[in-house]
Phi, psi and omega in degrees: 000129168229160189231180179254010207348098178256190195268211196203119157244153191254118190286054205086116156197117164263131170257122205277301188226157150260167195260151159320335191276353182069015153266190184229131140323127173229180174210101180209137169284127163282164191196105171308099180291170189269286197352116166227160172255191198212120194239101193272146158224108167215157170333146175202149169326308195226148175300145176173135170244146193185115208233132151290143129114222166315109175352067179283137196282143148120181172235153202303322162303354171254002179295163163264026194260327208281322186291325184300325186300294181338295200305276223254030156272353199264338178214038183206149154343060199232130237260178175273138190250139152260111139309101170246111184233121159269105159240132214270291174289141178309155174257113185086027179260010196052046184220014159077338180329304189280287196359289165274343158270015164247015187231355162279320179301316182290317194303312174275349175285322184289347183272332177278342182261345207081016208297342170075067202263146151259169216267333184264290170336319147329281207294324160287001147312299166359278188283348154265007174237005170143148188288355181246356193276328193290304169005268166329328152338280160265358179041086184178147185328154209191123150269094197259140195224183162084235179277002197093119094222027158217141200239200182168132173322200185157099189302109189194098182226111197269341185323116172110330191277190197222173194217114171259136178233136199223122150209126232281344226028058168241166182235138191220115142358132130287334161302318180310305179300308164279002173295336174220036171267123176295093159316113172194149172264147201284174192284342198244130169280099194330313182287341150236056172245312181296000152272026181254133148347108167293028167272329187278356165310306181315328188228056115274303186262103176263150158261121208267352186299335194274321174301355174233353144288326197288295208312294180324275222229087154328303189311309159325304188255001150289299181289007197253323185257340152319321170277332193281331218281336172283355192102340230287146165274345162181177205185163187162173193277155190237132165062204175324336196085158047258326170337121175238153177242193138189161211223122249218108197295309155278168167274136204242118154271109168232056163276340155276348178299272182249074167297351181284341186290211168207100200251149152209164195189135196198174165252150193267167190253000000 
């Protein structure tokens, strides 16, 4: 079986609180993108994982595609797999990438195999294997709140714009990224300033990651103004970062623009 795993961006991300648990509340919309990696699944003599394409730090036993197999071989029938994951999306870029490639993986494993997982079952597989992977579970526009793993629709249809995502190949923590962030909510209720124009957007819908990055990593907030600079109806930083996106009533090629980059640019659905 092979799926697609694709990123995410984040529309608005407020940092709300810190948790007794030493994780943070947040309030942000997700929002799916095309950028995908590519997850091959087929029967094998012996379980092996084995990823292509963009470096991943770590050993096959610390992937989350192999811990999702681990997790749910713990309590369903399931033969031993070879995992071939080509990887695409950047890594530590705020898009989300290991994310959706454990909650594709949980995905694909229950159709291929048959296992009949249920969609909250699904989803608490998920929510154990890391705060942004239940997103992915239904993959669809999303108002995420709590650690990001609990989710609510949200009218929000973006269909038809076009997406520049500019990413610098620099890697930012998420411990970096929260080292120097103040928890406070924000003035404007997101869901509904995103039924608002996106023009109205830009000194509303915030990133709270970006005021204390940008400062750090000039660069980050060139190419951010760079996209407005280009048309963007708005633009901004996706998660912890480094990924800046912007998003365009046409279609914009600006892979010469910032040919220095790492560019993908597609329609969102």
């Amino acid at each position: 079986m092979l799926v697609f795993p694709n990123a995410k961006i984040n529309i608005g991300l407020n940092i709300v609180e810190k948790r007794a648990d030493g994780y943070h509340n947040i309030e942000s919309c997700f929002y799916p993108v095309g950028w995908s990696d590519a997850l091959e699944i087929t029967v094998d003599e012996q379980f092996s994982f084995q990823a292509d394409g963009i470096p991943i730090p770590g050993g096959a036993s610390d992937n989350l595609c192999t811990k999702a197999y681990q997790m749910i071989a713990t309590d369903y029938p399931l033969p031993p797999v070879k995992m071939h994951l080509l990887k695409s999306i950047p890594i530590g870029a705020g898009l989300g990438g290991g994310s959706a490639d454990a909650a594709f993986a949980i995905k694909a494993l229950d159709q291929h195999f048959n296992l009949k997982i249920s969609f909250e079952k699904q989803l608490d597989y998920a929510r154990r294997l890391g705060s942004d992977c239940a997103f992915f579970i239904p993959n669809k526009p999303a108002y995420c709140f709590q650690k990001g793993d609990i989710s609510e629709d949200i009218e929000l249809n973006l269909n038809g714009r076009w997406i520049v995502l500019v990413n610098p190949g620099m890697h930012i923590s998420t411990a970096e990224a929260y080292s120097g962030i103040i928890p406070k909510r924000s003035e404007f209720d997101l869901r509904i300033v995103l039924k608002e124009p996106i023009g109205n957007w830009k000194h509303k819908v915030k990133n709270d990651f970006e005021a204390t990055l940008f400062p750090k990593y000039p660069l980050l907030a060139e190419i951010k103004e760079a996209l407005y600079k280009q048309g963007a109806g708005y633009a901004a930083m996706s998660g912890s970062g480094s990924t800046l996106f912007g998003i365009f009533d046409l279609e914009k090629d600006l892979s010469k623009h910032f040919a220095e980059f790492v560019v993908w640019q597609g329609r969102l659905d």
